[in-house]
Short mmCIF file of C-alpha atoms in Angstrom, two decimals:
data_model
loop_
_atom_site.label_atom_id
_atom_site.label_comp_id
_atom_site.label_asym_id
_atom_site.label_seq_id
_atom_site.Cartn_x
_atom_site.Cartn_y
_atom_site.Cartn_z
CA LYS Z 1 -9.30 5.70 21.20
CA ALA Z 2 -7.50 5.56 24.54
CA GLY Z 3 -3.75 5.97 24.46
CA VAL Z 4 -1.04 3.81 25.96
CA THR Z 5 -1.41 3.50 29.71
CA GLN Z 6 1.28 2.59 32.20
CA THR Z 7 0.96 1.68 35.86
CA PRO Z 8 2.09 2.65 38.33
CA ARG Z 9 3.22 6.15 37.44
CA TYR Z 10 5.67 6.43 40.31
CA LEU Z 11 7.47 3.84 42.35
CA ILE Z 12 10.06 3.90 45.12
CA LYS Z 13 11.99 0.73 45.88
CA THR Z 14 15.15 -0.17 47.75
CA ARG Z 15 18.22 -1.93 46.43
CA GLY Z 16 17.81 -5.67 46.09
CA GLN Z 17 14.05 -5.57 45.68
CA GLN Z 18 12.25 -6.44 42.48
CA VAL Z 19 9.63 -4.46 40.59
CA THR Z 20 6.95 -5.14 37.97
CA LEU Z 21 5.71 -2.43 35.62
CA SER Z 22 2.62 -2.73 33.47
CA CYS Z 23 1.73 -1.38 30.04
CA SER Z 24 -1.61 -1.48 28.22
CA PRO Z 25 -1.25 -0.71 24.50
CA ILE Z 26 -3.63 1.17 22.25
CA SER Z 27 -6.54 -1.07 21.29
CA GLY Z 28 -5.62 -3.13 18.25
CA HIS Z 29 -1.88 -2.65 18.67
CA ARG Z 30 -0.02 -5.92 19.02
CA SER Z 31 3.57 -4.75 19.34
CA VAL Z 32 4.84 -3.36 22.63
CA SER Z 33 8.35 -1.96 23.11
CA TRP Z 34 10.00 -0.87 26.34
CA TYR Z 35 12.62 1.85 26.81
CA GLN Z 36 14.65 3.15 29.73
CA GLN Z 37 15.35 6.87 29.95
CA THR Z 38 18.09 8.24 32.19
CA PRO Z 39 19.88 11.61 32.17
CA GLY Z 40 23.22 9.93 31.48
CA GLN Z 41 22.33 7.32 28.87
CA GLY Z 42 19.27 8.89 27.28
CA LEU Z 43 16.62 6.66 25.75
CA GLN Z 44 17.66 3.04 25.44
CA PHE Z 45 15.68 0.14 24.03
CA LEU Z 46 14.96 -2.76 26.38
CA PHE Z 47 12.84 -5.22 24.37
CA GLU Z 48 9.91 -5.62 22.00
CA TYR Z 49 7.05 -8.09 22.15
CA PHE Z 50 4.54 -9.18 19.56
CA SER Z 51 1.92 -11.89 19.99
CA GLU Z 52 3.39 -12.91 23.33
CA THR Z 53 6.87 -13.42 21.82
CA GLN Z 54 9.97 -11.36 22.42
CA ARG Z 55 11.23 -10.41 18.97
CA ASN Z 56 14.00 -7.97 19.76
CA LYS Z 57 16.13 -7.30 22.81
CA GLY Z 58 18.44 -4.48 23.81
CA ASN Z 59 21.73 -4.65 25.64
CA PHE Z 60 20.54 -4.96 29.22
CA PRO Z 61 21.42 -7.56 31.87
CA GLY Z 62 19.21 -10.57 32.50
CA ARG Z 63 17.74 -8.84 35.55
CA PHE Z 64 15.49 -7.06 33.08
CA SER Z 65 12.76 -9.26 31.69
CA GLY Z 66 9.36 -8.89 30.20
CA ARG Z 67 6.35 -10.70 28.92
CA GLN Z 68 3.24 -10.08 26.90
CA PHE Z 69 -0.21 -11.47 27.45
CA SER Z 70 -2.77 -12.64 24.91
CA ASN Z 71 -4.58 -9.29 25.13
CA SER Z 72 -1.28 -7.56 24.16
CA ARG Z 73 -0.80 -6.05 27.61
CA SER Z 74 2.83 -6.24 28.67
CA GLU Z 75 4.78 -6.28 31.88
CA MET Z 76 8.44 -5.75 32.55
CA ASN Z 77 10.23 -6.96 35.62
CA VAL Z 78 13.49 -5.84 37.14
CA SER Z 79 14.97 -8.09 39.79
CA THR Z 80 17.68 -7.30 42.35
CA LEU Z 81 17.32 -3.58 41.86
CA GLU Z 82 20.41 -1.39 41.74
CA LEU Z 83 20.68 2.36 42.28
CA GLY Z 84 21.44 2.75 38.58
CA ASP Z 85 18.04 1.32 37.67
CA SER Z 86 16.45 4.59 38.75
CA ALA Z 87 14.91 5.88 35.54
CA LEU Z 88 11.79 6.68 33.59
CA TYR Z 89 10.53 3.48 31.96
CA LEU Z 90 8.55 4.10 28.82
CA CYS Z 91 6.37 1.71 26.95
CA ALA Z 92 5.31 2.20 23.34
CA SER Z 93 2.77 0.37 21.23
CA SER Z 94 2.38 -0.02 17.49
CA LEU Z 95 0.39 -2.11 15.07
CA ASP Z 96 3.52 -4.06 14.18
CA GLN Z 97 7.23 -3.58 13.59
CA GLY Z 98 7.90 -0.78 11.19
CA GLU Z 99 4.75 1.02 12.24
CA THR Z 100 4.67 4.23 14.24
CA GLN Z 101 5.24 3.80 17.97
CA TYR Z 102 3.03 5.67 20.41
CA PHE Z 103 4.32 6.17 23.92
CA GLY Z 104 2.71 6.04 27.32
CA PRO Z 105 3.39 8.55 30.11
CA GLY Z 106 6.04 6.33 31.69
CA THR Z 107 6.71 4.89 35.11
CA ARG Z 108 9.26 6.79 37.16
CA LEU Z 109 11.23 4.37 39.31
CA LEU Z 110 13.44 5.56 42.14
CA VAL Z 111 15.75 3.03 43.77
CA LEU Z 112 17.09 4.00 47.20
CA GLY C 1 26.48 0.54 14.81
CA GLU C 2 23.55 2.84 14.49
CA ASP C 3 23.86 6.28 15.97
CA VAL C 4 21.73 9.40 16.03
CA GLU C 5 23.22 12.78 16.90
CA GLN C 6 21.53 16.05 17.85
CA SER C 7 22.71 19.34 19.26
CA LEU C 8 21.73 19.65 22.91
CA PHE C 9 20.29 23.15 23.23
CA LEU C 10 18.48 25.73 21.16
CA SER C 11 17.15 29.07 22.34
CA VAL C 12 14.80 31.23 20.27
CA ARG C 13 12.50 34.20 20.69
CA GLU C 14 8.74 33.75 20.59
CA GLY C 15 7.49 34.17 17.04
CA ASP C 16 10.79 33.16 15.44
CA SER C 17 11.35 29.89 13.59
CA SER C 18 13.23 27.07 15.29
CA VAL C 19 15.32 24.56 13.40
CA ILE C 20 16.42 21.39 15.16
CA ASN C 21 18.97 19.24 13.36
CA CYS C 22 19.74 15.54 13.52
CA THR C 23 22.16 13.18 11.79
CA TYR C 24 21.71 9.43 11.63
CA THR C 25 23.76 6.50 10.38
CA ASP C 26 21.37 3.72 9.31
CA SER C 27 20.52 4.36 5.67
CA SER C 28 18.06 1.43 5.68
CA SER C 29 15.62 3.20 8.03
CA THR C 30 12.21 3.34 6.40
CA TYR C 31 10.82 6.07 8.62
CA LEU C 32 12.42 8.80 10.68
CA TYR C 33 10.55 10.32 13.58
CA TRP C 34 10.34 13.44 15.69
CA TYR C 35 9.03 13.17 19.25
CA LYS C 36 8.47 15.90 21.85
CA GLN C 37 8.87 15.45 25.59
CA GLU C 38 7.60 17.96 28.12
CA PRO C 39 8.84 17.89 31.73
CA GLY C 40 7.65 14.84 33.62
CA ALA C 41 5.83 13.43 30.59
CA GLY C 42 6.24 10.63 28.07
CA LEU C 43 7.07 11.07 24.40
CA GLN C 44 4.54 12.68 22.10
CA LEU C 45 4.80 11.81 18.42
CA LEU C 46 5.08 15.06 16.46
CA THR C 47 5.62 13.89 12.93
CA TYR C 48 7.51 11.40 10.81
CA ILE C 49 8.85 11.20 7.29
CA PHE C 50 9.13 8.28 4.92
CA SER C 51 12.68 7.74 3.74
CA ASN C 52 11.83 8.30 0.06
CA MET C 53 10.51 11.80 0.77
CA ASP C 54 12.54 15.01 0.89
CA MET C 55 10.09 17.15 2.77
CA LYS C 56 6.91 16.89 4.78
CA GLN C 57 4.84 19.78 6.07
CA ASP C 58 2.31 19.49 8.86
CA GLN C 59 0.83 22.82 10.01
CA ARG C 60 3.69 24.69 11.75
CA LEU C 61 6.08 21.77 11.36
CA THR C 62 8.32 21.14 8.37
CA VAL C 63 10.60 18.12 8.17
CA LEU C 64 13.47 18.07 5.70
CA LEU C 65 15.36 14.90 4.88
CA ASN C 66 18.69 14.75 3.06
CA LYS C 67 19.34 11.04 2.55
CA LYS C 68 22.71 11.57 0.92
CA ASP C 69 24.05 13.37 3.99
CA LYS C 70 21.83 11.40 6.42
CA HIS C 71 20.58 14.68 7.81
CA LEU C 72 17.12 15.34 9.19
CA SER C 73 15.74 18.65 10.40
CA LEU C 74 12.59 19.87 12.09
CA ARG C 75 11.50 23.44 11.54
CA ILE C 76 8.86 24.93 13.84
CA ALA C 77 7.34 28.10 12.43
CA ASP C 78 6.10 30.90 14.72
CA THR C 79 7.56 29.22 17.81
CA GLN C 80 5.49 29.69 20.96
CA THR C 81 6.40 29.39 24.65
CA GLY C 82 4.34 26.21 24.72
CA ASP C 83 6.82 24.68 22.28
CA SER C 84 9.50 24.70 25.00
CA ALA C 85 10.39 21.04 25.48
CA ILE C 86 12.96 18.43 24.53
CA TYR C 87 12.78 17.20 20.94
CA PHE C 88 14.05 13.77 19.95
CA CYS C 89 14.72 12.45 16.50
CA ALA C 90 14.66 8.68 16.05
CA GLU C 91 15.29 6.07 13.42
CA GLU C 92 14.07 2.50 13.46
CA ASP C 93 16.58 -0.30 13.79
CA ASN C 94 16.66 -2.67 10.84
CA GLN C 95 15.59 -5.53 13.12
CA GLY C 96 12.35 -3.71 13.77
CA GLY C 97 10.49 -2.74 16.91
CA LYS C 98 13.43 -0.72 18.20
CA LEU C 99 13.81 3.01 17.88
CA ILE C 100 17.24 4.58 18.18
CA PHE C 101 17.04 8.04 19.64
CA GLY C 102 19.27 11.05 19.60
CA GLN C 103 20.22 12.71 22.88
CA GLY C 104 17.41 15.23 22.53
CA THR C 105 17.50 18.97 21.84
CA GLU C 106 16.20 21.19 24.60
CA LEU C 107 14.29 24.04 23.01
CA SER C 108 13.88 27.17 25.12
CA VAL C 109 11.46 29.81 23.84
CA LYS C 110 11.85 33.26 25.35
CA PRO C 111 8.96 35.74 25.33
#
């Protein structure tokens, strides 16, 4: 079974721009969670989607948003990028809440 | 709120055992997890333990759980240079879908 895939793997943007990251879960997994990883803050939860509905949200500003499609693929969007948004963005999929989460390779975003 | 704490660094010799420790705060967590992250990579699930278990063994990996003290440990037997990585313990938030991670322990294995 293919693992979690994320595109693109690397991205360079400038302040003020917006960015969209994509995540394709493991086949059959309906829950997708997103995390931000930075050296200073570590791994922080952004949000979780199941059946196209956001069920849980972390403590991030409204510039961070996401959505999930009917095939369980998910996207996250960051608008009005700031330097501090530079991070590794990780997506994880699971069958449902409470089930083991499997992570993708991440998208490394650099904001200049 | 929930919090997960780990020591930041551990250095061992090849062939020795490594023990990585973690403390957590949410006693309602059903599962506790160990993930491994190599440079430039995502998180690889190593193992997990159900909260009503005390111990789980999986090849070279042994997980010990002390629920009373909210202490979790990961023992790697016969540590190899390929085990050098950052190891994260995580608990699941009681709302579900959200993992709370420790800061990660950087394991350095010297030949």
